[in-house]
Amino acid sequence: MRLGYSLSYWGNTGLRPADHLELVTEAERLGYDSVWAAETYGTDPAALMAWLAGRTDRIGLGTAILQMPARRPVAAAMTAATIDQISGGRFRLGLGFSGPQLVEGWHGLPYGRPLAEARDYIAVVRKALAREPVVHQGETLTVPLPGGQGKEMTLAVSPVQEDLPVYLATIGPKAVALTGEIADGWLPLNFPPEHLGDCRDLLAEGAARSGRTLDGFDIAPMILTLIEDDLDIAYDMMRPMLALYLGGMGSRKMNFHNRLAQRLGFADEARAMQEAFLAGRQAEAIAAMSDGLVDAMTICGPPEHARDRIAAYREAGATTLIVGLVHPTLRLRLEQLRLIAELAGI
C-alpha cells in the first residue's frame, strides 16, 4: 500500500505557500507516492499541481478533486494533459460530482443527474486525452453540438502517459459501482476500513460491466490522520473538520458525508450534528460527535493504534492511503508526515 499526502483546503490552515511546498518536498523525500489537493470553493487544485510540478521530481500529482460542474470535460482534459507534460508524466486526474450546495450555490447550475453526467463527462475526457476526435452522444452531453456550426476537434497536446489515470470521488453505492466501471481509481473520503472492504464488491461489480477486474485499479481512501498519545486531544482535534463535512458539506436534503455516517450506524448523532450546524450552532454540532464516530472516520490516537488502523486499510484492499493533517503549524505537520511514514513502513 502506497502513501499519499493531501494538502486539503490549504487556504484556511494559516500556513504560507512556502510552508506547503516544504511539506510536499518532505513527503517526497520520505517516500510518499503522491500529493493531492482539493477544490470546493477555495484554491484551484490544478494550479497547485502545476506549481508543484516544477518544484518536485518524483512524487505523483493529483486533484482530489476537480469538480465536474466547474469545467467542461474538454477543459479538464486540457488541464490534465498540460500538467502531465510539465511534470513529466506524474499527473492523476481526480474528479467528483460535488453536491447541490456547491453546484447550485457556487456554480449557479441545477443539480441534475450526477451519475449519467459523470459517465458522459469521463467518456469525453478519455477521448480527448487519447487525442481522438471528440465525438460523443450521451444522455446528458452531445459533442459537437447538434445543429450548430462546430465540428469535431482533437486535443492539440498529448499527455506523457499513454493512459493518464482518471479517479472518481464517490460515496453512495450506485456511484461506487459506477467508479469501478468507468474510472481507474477511487477516492473515498472518511471511509473506515471495514466499509472500504464492503465496497470492493461494488467496485468489482462495476468493473465487470466493463469486462475487466480490479487488477491495477487504485483504491485510494482519503483519511484525516493524527498521531497523538492523548486520545482525548486527538478526538477533539478531529471534530471540527468532521463536523464541517457531516454538518455543512451539503444541503439539509442531500449531504453524502452525513448519509455515510448514518450508514455506519451513527444516524441519530449525524442528524443532530447537521441540524445544529445548519442552524449556526457549530460548537453544538462539534460537541454532538461521539468518540466512536471520530474513531470510525479517521485515523487518530497513539502510534500503536494508528499502526493497526493503517494495517486495517491495507488488509481491506486499499492500494493508496491518502492522509490529511490537522495540526496548525508547519513543524507539527512535518513531524506527523514522518511519524505516519514510519508507521506505514515506507
CSV table of C-alpha atoms in Angstrom, one decimal:
chain,number,residue,atom,x,y,z
A,1,MET,CA,0.0,0.0,0.0
A,2,ARG,CA,1.4,3.4,-1.0
A,3,LEU,CA,1.1,6.6,0.9
A,4,GLY,CA,-0.4,9.9,-0.4
A,5,TYR,CA,-0.5,13.3,1.2
A,6,SER,CA,-3.5,15.6,1.0
A,7,LEU,CA,-3.0,19.4,1.0
A,8,SER,CA,-6.7,19.5,1.7
A,9,TYR,CA,-8.2,23.0,1.9
A,10,TRP,CA,-4.9,24.9,2.4
A,11,GLY,CA,-6.5,28.4,2.4
A,12,ASN,CA,-7.8,28.1,6.0
A,13,THR,CA,-4.7,26.4,7.6
A,14,GLY,CA,-2.7,29.5,8.4
A,15,LEU,CA,0.3,28.1,6.5
A,16,ARG,CA,2.1,30.0,3.7
A,17,PRO,CA,2.6,28.6,0.2
A,18,ALA,CA,6.3,28.2,1.1
A,19,ASP,CA,5.2,26.0,4.1
A,20,HIS,CA,3.1,23.8,1.9
A,21,LEU,CA,5.9,23.4,-0.6
A,22,GLU,CA,8.2,22.3,2.3
A,23,LEU,CA,5.6,19.7,3.4
A,24,VAL,CA,5.3,18.4,-0.2
A,25,THR,CA,9.1,18.1,-0.7
A,26,GLU,CA,9.4,16.4,2.7
A,27,ALA,CA,6.7,13.9,1.7
A,28,GLU,CA,8.6,13.3,-1.5
A,29,ARG,CA,11.9,12.7,0.5
A,30,LEU,CA,10.1,10.3,2.9
A,31,GLY,CA,8.8,8.2,0.0
A,32,TYR,CA,5.2,9.3,-0.2
A,33,ASP,CA,3.9,8.2,-3.6
A,34,SER,CA,1.6,11.2,-4.3
A,35,VAL,CA,0.3,14.6,-3.2
A,36,TRP,CA,-3.3,15.7,-3.7
A,37,ALA,CA,-5.2,19.0,-3.5
A,38,ALA,CA,-8.9,19.7,-3.1
A,39,GLU,CA,-11.2,22.4,-4.6
A,40,THR,CA,-14.6,23.2,-3.1
A,41,TYR,CA,-14.8,27.0,-3.1
A,42,GLY,CA,-11.2,27.8,-2.4
A,43,THR,CA,-7.8,27.2,-4.0
A,44,ASP,CA,-7.6,25.7,-7.5
A,45,PRO,CA,-6.0,22.2,-7.3
A,46,ALA,CA,-4.9,22.2,-10.9
A,47,ALA,CA,-3.0,25.4,-10.4
A,48,LEU,CA,-1.4,24.0,-7.3
A,49,MET,CA,-0.3,20.8,-9.1
A,50,ALA,CA,1.2,22.8,-11.9
A,51,TRP,CA,3.1,24.9,-9.4
A,52,LEU,CA,4.4,21.7,-7.6
A,53,ALA,CA,5.3,20.0,-10.9
A,54,GLY,CA,8.2,22.4,-11.3
A,55,ARG,CA,9.3,22.1,-7.7
A,56,THR,CA,9.3,18.3,-7.2
A,57,ASP,CA,11.0,15.4,-9.1
A,58,ARG,CA,9.2,12.2,-8.4
A,59,ILE,CA,6.0,12.4,-6.4
A,60,GLY,CA,2.7,11.9,-8.2
A,61,LEU,CA,0.4,14.9,-8.5
A,62,GLY,CA,-3.3,14.5,-8.2
A,63,THR,CA,-6.5,16.5,-7.9
A,64,ALA,CA,-8.8,15.3,-5.2
A,65,ILE,CA,-10.9,16.7,-6.5
A,66,LEU,CA,-11.7,18.8,-9.6
A,67,GLN,CA,-15.5,19.5,-9.5
A,68,MET,CA,-17.0,18.3,-12.8
A,69,PRO,CA,-19.7,21.0,-12.8
A,70,ALA,CA,-17.0,23.7,-12.6
A,71,ARG,CA,-15.4,23.0,-16.0
A,72,ARG,CA,-16.3,21.4,-19.3
A,73,PRO,CA,-14.8,17.9,-19.8
A,74,VAL,CA,-12.5,19.0,-22.7
A,75,ALA,CA,-11.2,21.8,-20.3
A,76,ALA,CA,-10.4,19.1,-17.7
A,77,ALA,CA,-8.6,17.1,-20.4
A,78,MET,CA,-6.6,20.1,-21.5
A,79,THR,CA,-5.6,20.8,-17.9
A,80,ALA,CA,-4.7,17.1,-17.3
A,81,ALA,CA,-2.6,16.9,-20.5
A,82,THR,CA,-0.8,20.2,-19.7
A,83,ILE,CA,0.2,19.2,-16.1
A,84,ASP,CA,1.2,15.8,-17.3
A,85,GLN,CA,3.5,17.4,-19.8
A,86,ILE,CA,5.2,19.8,-17.4
A,87,SER,CA,5.5,17.2,-14.7
A,88,GLY,CA,7.0,14.5,-16.9
A,89,GLY,CA,4.0,12.1,-16.7
A,90,ARG,CA,3.1,12.4,-13.0
A,91,PHE,CA,-0.5,13.7,-13.1
A,92,ARG,CA,-3.6,11.9,-11.9
A,93,LEU,CA,-7.0,13.4,-12.7
A,94,GLY,CA,-9.3,13.1,-9.7
A,95,LEU,CA,-12.9,14.2,-10.4
A,96,GLY,CA,-16.1,14.5,-8.4
A,97,PHE,CA,-19.7,15.3,-8.6
A,98,SER,CA,-19.8,17.7,-5.7
A,99,GLY,CA,-23.3,18.3,-4.2
A,100,PRO,CA,-26.2,20.6,-4.6
A,101,GLN,CA,-24.9,23.2,-2.3
A,102,LEU,CA,-21.9,23.9,-4.4
A,103,VAL,CA,-23.3,23.1,-7.8
A,104,GLU,CA,-26.3,25.4,-7.3
A,105,GLY,CA,-25.0,27.8,-4.7
A,106,TRP,CA,-21.5,28.3,-6.1
A,107,HIS,CA,-21.7,27.5,-9.8
A,108,GLY,CA,-25.3,28.5,-10.4
A,109,LEU,CA,-26.2,25.2,-12.2
A,110,PRO,CA,-29.0,22.8,-11.4
A,111,TYR,CA,-28.0,19.7,-9.6
A,112,GLY,CA,-29.3,17.2,-12.1
A,113,ARG,CA,-28.3,13.6,-12.9
A,114,PRO,CA,-24.7,13.2,-11.5
A,115,LEU,CA,-24.2,9.5,-12.4
A,116,ALA,CA,-25.3,10.0,-16.1
A,117,GLU,CA,-23.4,13.2,-16.2
A,118,ALA,CA,-20.2,11.6,-14.9
A,119,ARG,CA,-20.5,8.8,-17.4
A,120,ASP,CA,-20.7,11.2,-20.3
A,121,TYR,CA,-18.0,13.5,-18.8
A,122,ILE,CA,-15.4,10.8,-18.4
A,123,ALA,CA,-16.1,9.4,-21.9
A,124,VAL,CA,-15.3,12.8,-23.4
A,125,VAL,CA,-12.3,13.3,-21.2
A,126,ARG,CA,-10.9,9.9,-22.3
A,127,LYS,CA,-11.4,10.6,-25.9
A,128,ALA,CA,-9.7,14.0,-25.7
A,129,LEU,CA,-6.7,12.6,-23.7
A,130,ALA,CA,-6.4,9.8,-26.3
A,131,ARG,CA,-6.2,12.5,-29.0
A,132,GLU,CA,-9.2,11.0,-30.8
A,133,PRO,CA,-11.8,13.3,-32.5
A,134,VAL,CA,-14.1,14.3,-29.7
A,135,VAL,CA,-17.5,12.9,-30.8
A,136,HIS,CA,-19.9,11.8,-28.2
A,137,GLN,CA,-23.6,11.3,-27.9
A,138,GLY,CA,-24.8,10.5,-24.4
A,139,GLU,CA,-27.8,11.0,-22.1
A,140,THR,CA,-26.6,14.4,-20.9
A,141,LEU,CA,-24.0,15.6,-23.4
A,142,THR,CA,-23.5,15.6,-27.1
A,143,VAL,CA,-20.4,16.8,-28.8
A,144,PRO,CA,-20.3,18.5,-31.3
A,145,LEU,CA,-23.5,20.4,-30.6
A,146,PRO,CA,-26.2,19.1,-32.9
A,147,GLY,CA,-27.3,21.6,-35.5
A,148,GLY,CA,-24.5,24.0,-34.6
A,149,GLN,CA,-21.7,25.5,-36.5
A,150,GLY,CA,-18.9,23.5,-34.8
A,151,LYS,CA,-17.2,20.3,-36.0
A,152,GLU,CA,-15.3,17.6,-34.3
A,153,MET,CA,-11.9,18.5,-32.9
A,154,THR,CA,-8.8,16.8,-31.5
A,155,LEU,CA,-6.7,17.8,-28.5
A,156,ALA,CA,-3.6,19.6,-29.8
A,157,VAL,CA,-1.3,18.4,-26.9
A,158,SER,CA,-0.5,14.9,-25.8
A,159,PRO,CA,-0.2,13.8,-22.2
A,160,VAL,CA,3.1,12.0,-21.4
A,161,GLN,CA,1.2,9.0,-20.0
A,162,GLU,CA,-0.4,6.8,-22.6
A,163,ASP,CA,-3.3,6.1,-20.2
A,164,LEU,CA,-3.5,9.0,-17.8
A,165,PRO,CA,-5.3,7.7,-14.8
A,166,VAL,CA,-8.8,9.1,-14.0
A,167,TYR,CA,-10.2,8.8,-10.5
A,168,LEU,CA,-13.7,9.4,-9.1
A,169,ALA,CA,-14.5,10.5,-5.6
A,170,THR,CA,-17.8,8.8,-4.7
A,171,ILE,CA,-19.7,7.7,-1.6
A,172,GLY,CA,-23.1,6.2,-2.4
A,173,PRO,CA,-23.4,2.5,-3.5
A,174,LYS,CA,-24.5,3.2,-7.1
A,175,ALA,CA,-21.8,5.8,-7.6
A,176,VAL,CA,-19.1,3.5,-6.2
A,177,ALA,CA,-20.2,0.8,-8.7
A,178,LEU,CA,-20.0,3.4,-11.5
A,179,THR,CA,-16.5,4.2,-10.4
A,180,GLY,CA,-15.4,0.6,-10.8
A,181,GLU,CA,-17.0,0.7,-14.3
A,182,ILE,CA,-15.5,3.9,-15.8
A,183,ALA,CA,-12.6,5.1,-13.7
A,184,ASP,CA,-9.0,3.9,-12.9
A,185,GLY,CA,-9.1,4.8,-9.2
A,186,TRP,CA,-11.5,5.5,-6.4
A,187,LEU,CA,-11.1,8.4,-3.9
A,188,PRO,CA,-13.5,7.7,-0.9
A,189,LEU,CA,-13.4,10.2,1.9
A,190,ASN,CA,-13.7,9.4,5.6
A,191,PHE,CA,-14.4,5.7,4.9
A,192,PRO,CA,-13.5,3.3,7.7
A,193,PRO,CA,-11.5,0.2,6.5
A,194,GLU,CA,-14.4,-2.1,7.3
A,195,HIS,CA,-16.7,-0.2,4.9
A,196,LEU,CA,-14.0,0.1,2.4
A,197,GLY,CA,-13.8,-3.7,2.2
A,198,ASP,CA,-17.5,-4.0,1.7
A,199,CYS,CA,-17.3,-1.6,-1.2
A,200,ARG,CA,-14.8,-3.7,-3.1
A,201,ASP,CA,-17.7,-5.8,-4.2
A,202,LEU,CA,-19.4,-2.8,-5.7
A,203,LEU,CA,-16.3,-1.7,-7.5
A,204,ALA,CA,-15.8,-5.3,-8.8
A,205,GLU,CA,-19.4,-5.3,-10.0
A,206,GLY,CA,-18.9,-2.1,-11.9
A,207,ALA,CA,-15.6,-3.3,-13.3
A,208,ALA,CA,-17.2,-6.5,-14.6
A,209,ARG,CA,-19.7,-4.4,-16.6
A,210,SER,CA,-16.7,-3.1,-18.5
A,211,GLY,CA,-15.3,-6.5,-19.0
A,212,ARG,CA,-12.4,-6.1,-16.6
A,213,THR,CA,-11.3,-6.8,-13.0
A,214,LEU,CA,-9.8,-4.6,-10.3
A,215,ASP,CA,-6.3,-5.5,-11.2
A,216,GLY,CA,-4.4,-2.2,-11.4
A,217,PHE,CA,-7.3,-0.3,-10.0
A,218,ASP,CA,-6.2,2.2,-7.3
A,219,ILE,CA,-8.4,2.2,-4.2
A,220,ALA,CA,-7.2,5.4,-2.5
A,221,PRO,CA,-9.1,6.4,0.6
A,222,MET,CA,-8.6,9.9,1.9
A,223,ILE,CA,-8.4,9.9,5.7
A,224,LEU,CA,-7.7,12.6,8.3
A,225,THR,CA,-4.8,11.3,10.3
A,226,LEU,CA,-3.3,12.3,13.6
A,227,ILE,CA,-0.7,10.5,15.7
A,228,GLU,CA,-1.2,11.7,19.3
A,229,ASP,CA,-0.7,9.8,22.6
A,230,ASP,CA,-3.5,11.6,24.3
A,231,LEU,CA,-6.6,10.1,22.7
A,232,ASP,CA,-8.9,12.8,24.0
A,233,ILE,CA,-6.8,15.5,22.4
A,234,ALA,CA,-6.7,13.5,19.2
A,235,TYR,CA,-10.5,13.2,19.1
A,236,ASP,CA,-11.0,16.9,19.8
A,237,MET,CA,-8.6,18.0,17.1
A,238,MET,CA,-10.5,15.9,14.6
A,239,ARG,CA,-14.0,17.0,15.5
A,240,PRO,CA,-14.1,20.5,13.8
A,241,MET,CA,-13.2,19.2,10.3
A,242,LEU,CA,-15.6,16.2,10.6
A,243,ALA,CA,-18.4,18.5,11.8
A,244,LEU,CA,-17.9,20.6,8.7
A,245,TYR,CA,-18.3,17.6,6.4
A,246,LEU,CA,-21.2,16.0,8.2
A,247,GLY,CA,-22.9,19.2,9.1
A,248,GLY,CA,-22.1,21.7,6.4
A,249,MET,CA,-20.9,20.0,3.2
A,250,GLY,CA,-24.2,19.7,1.6
A,251,SER,CA,-27.8,20.8,1.9
A,252,ARG,CA,-30.3,19.7,4.5
A,253,LYS,CA,-31.8,17.3,2.0
A,254,MET,CA,-28.6,16.0,0.5
A,255,ASN,CA,-25.3,15.6,2.4
A,256,PHE,CA,-23.4,12.5,1.2
A,257,HIS,CA,-21.0,12.6,4.1
A,258,ASN,CA,-23.8,12.7,6.6
A,259,ARG,CA,-25.5,9.8,4.9
A,260,LEU,CA,-22.3,7.8,5.1
A,261,ALA,CA,-22.2,8.4,8.9
A,262,GLN,CA,-25.8,7.2,9.1
A,263,ARG,CA,-24.9,4.0,7.2
A,264,LEU,CA,-22.1,3.4,9.6
A,265,GLY,CA,-24.5,3.3,12.5
A,266,PHE,CA,-24.4,6.9,13.7
A,267,ALA,CA,-27.7,8.1,12.4
A,268,ASP,CA,-29.0,10.0,15.4
A,269,GLU,CA,-25.9,12.0,16.1
A,270,ALA,CA,-25.3,12.6,12.4
A,271,ARG,CA,-28.7,14.1,12.1
A,272,ALA,CA,-28.3,16.2,15.3
A,273,MET,CA,-24.9,17.5,14.1
A,274,GLN,CA,-26.4,18.6,10.8
A,275,GLU,CA,-29.3,20.3,12.4
A,276,ALA,CA,-27.1,22.2,14.8
A,277,PHE,CA,-24.5,23.1,12.1
A,278,LEU,CA,-27.1,24.4,9.6
A,279,ALA,CA,-28.7,26.5,12.4
A,280,GLY,CA,-25.4,28.2,13.0
A,281,ARG,CA,-24.6,26.3,16.3
A,282,GLN,CA,-21.3,24.9,15.2
A,283,ALA,CA,-20.0,24.3,18.7
A,284,GLU,CA,-23.1,22.2,19.5
A,285,ALA,CA,-22.5,20.2,16.3
A,286,ILE,CA,-18.9,19.5,17.3
A,287,ALA,CA,-20.0,18.5,20.8
A,288,ALA,CA,-22.6,16.1,19.5
A,289,MET,CA,-19.9,14.0,17.8
A,290,SER,CA,-19.1,10.8,19.7
A,291,ASP,CA,-15.6,9.4,20.1
A,292,GLY,CA,-16.9,6.3,18.2
A,293,LEU,CA,-17.8,8.3,15.2
A,294,VAL,CA,-14.4,10.1,15.2
A,295,ASP,CA,-12.6,6.8,15.5
A,296,ALA,CA,-14.6,5.3,12.7
A,297,MET,CA,-14.0,8.0,10.1
A,298,THR,CA,-10.4,8.9,10.9
A,299,ILE,CA,-7.0,7.5,12.0
A,300,CYS,CA,-6.1,9.1,15.3
A,301,GLY,CA,-4.6,8.2,18.6
A,302,PRO,CA,-1.3,6.7,19.9
A,303,PRO,CA,1.2,5.2,17.5
A,304,GLU,CA,0.2,1.6,18.1
A,305,HIS,CA,-3.5,2.3,17.4
A,306,ALA,CA,-2.6,4.2,14.3
A,307,ARG,CA,-0.4,1.4,13.1
A,308,ASP,CA,-3.3,-1.0,13.5
A,309,ARG,CA,-5.6,1.2,11.6
A,310,ILE,CA,-3.2,1.7,8.8
A,311,ALA,CA,-2.8,-2.1,8.6
A,312,ALA,CA,-6.6,-2.5,8.5
A,313,TYR,CA,-6.8,-0.3,5.4
A,314,ARG,CA,-4.1,-2.4,3.7
A,315,GLU,CA,-6.0,-5.6,4.6
A,316,ALA,CA,-9.3,-4.1,3.3
A,317,GLY,CA,-7.7,-3.6,-0.1
A,318,ALA,CA,-6.5,0.0,-0.1
A,319,THR,CA,-3.7,0.4,-2.6
A,320,THR,CA,-3.0,4.0,-1.7
A,321,LEU,CA,-3.8,5.7,1.7
A,322,ILE,CA,-4.0,9.5,1.4
A,323,VAL,CA,-3.6,11.2,4.7
A,324,GLY,CA,-4.8,14.6,5.6
A,325,LEU,CA,-3.3,16.5,8.6
A,326,VAL,CA,-5.0,18.8,11.1
A,327,HIS,CA,-2.1,20.4,13.1
A,328,PRO,CA,-1.9,24.2,12.7
A,329,THR,CA,1.8,24.6,12.4
A,330,LEU,CA,4.5,23.6,9.9
A,331,ARG,CA,6.7,22.0,12.5
A,332,LEU,CA,4.0,19.7,13.8
A,333,ARG,CA,2.8,18.8,10.3
A,334,LEU,CA,6.3,17.8,9.3
A,335,GLU,CA,6.6,15.7,12.4
A,336,GLN,CA,3.2,14.0,11.5
A,337,LEU,CA,4.4,13.2,8.0
A,338,ARG,CA,7.5,11.4,9.4
A,339,LEU,CA,5.5,9.5,12.0
A,340,ILE,CA,2.9,8.3,9.5
A,341,ALA,CA,5.6,7.2,7.1
A,342,GLU,CA,7.3,5.2,9.8
A,343,LEU,CA,4.1,3.6,11.0
A,344,ALA,CA,3.2,2.7,7.4
A,345,GLY,CA,6.6,1.2,6.8
A,346,ILE,CA,7.5,3.1,3.7
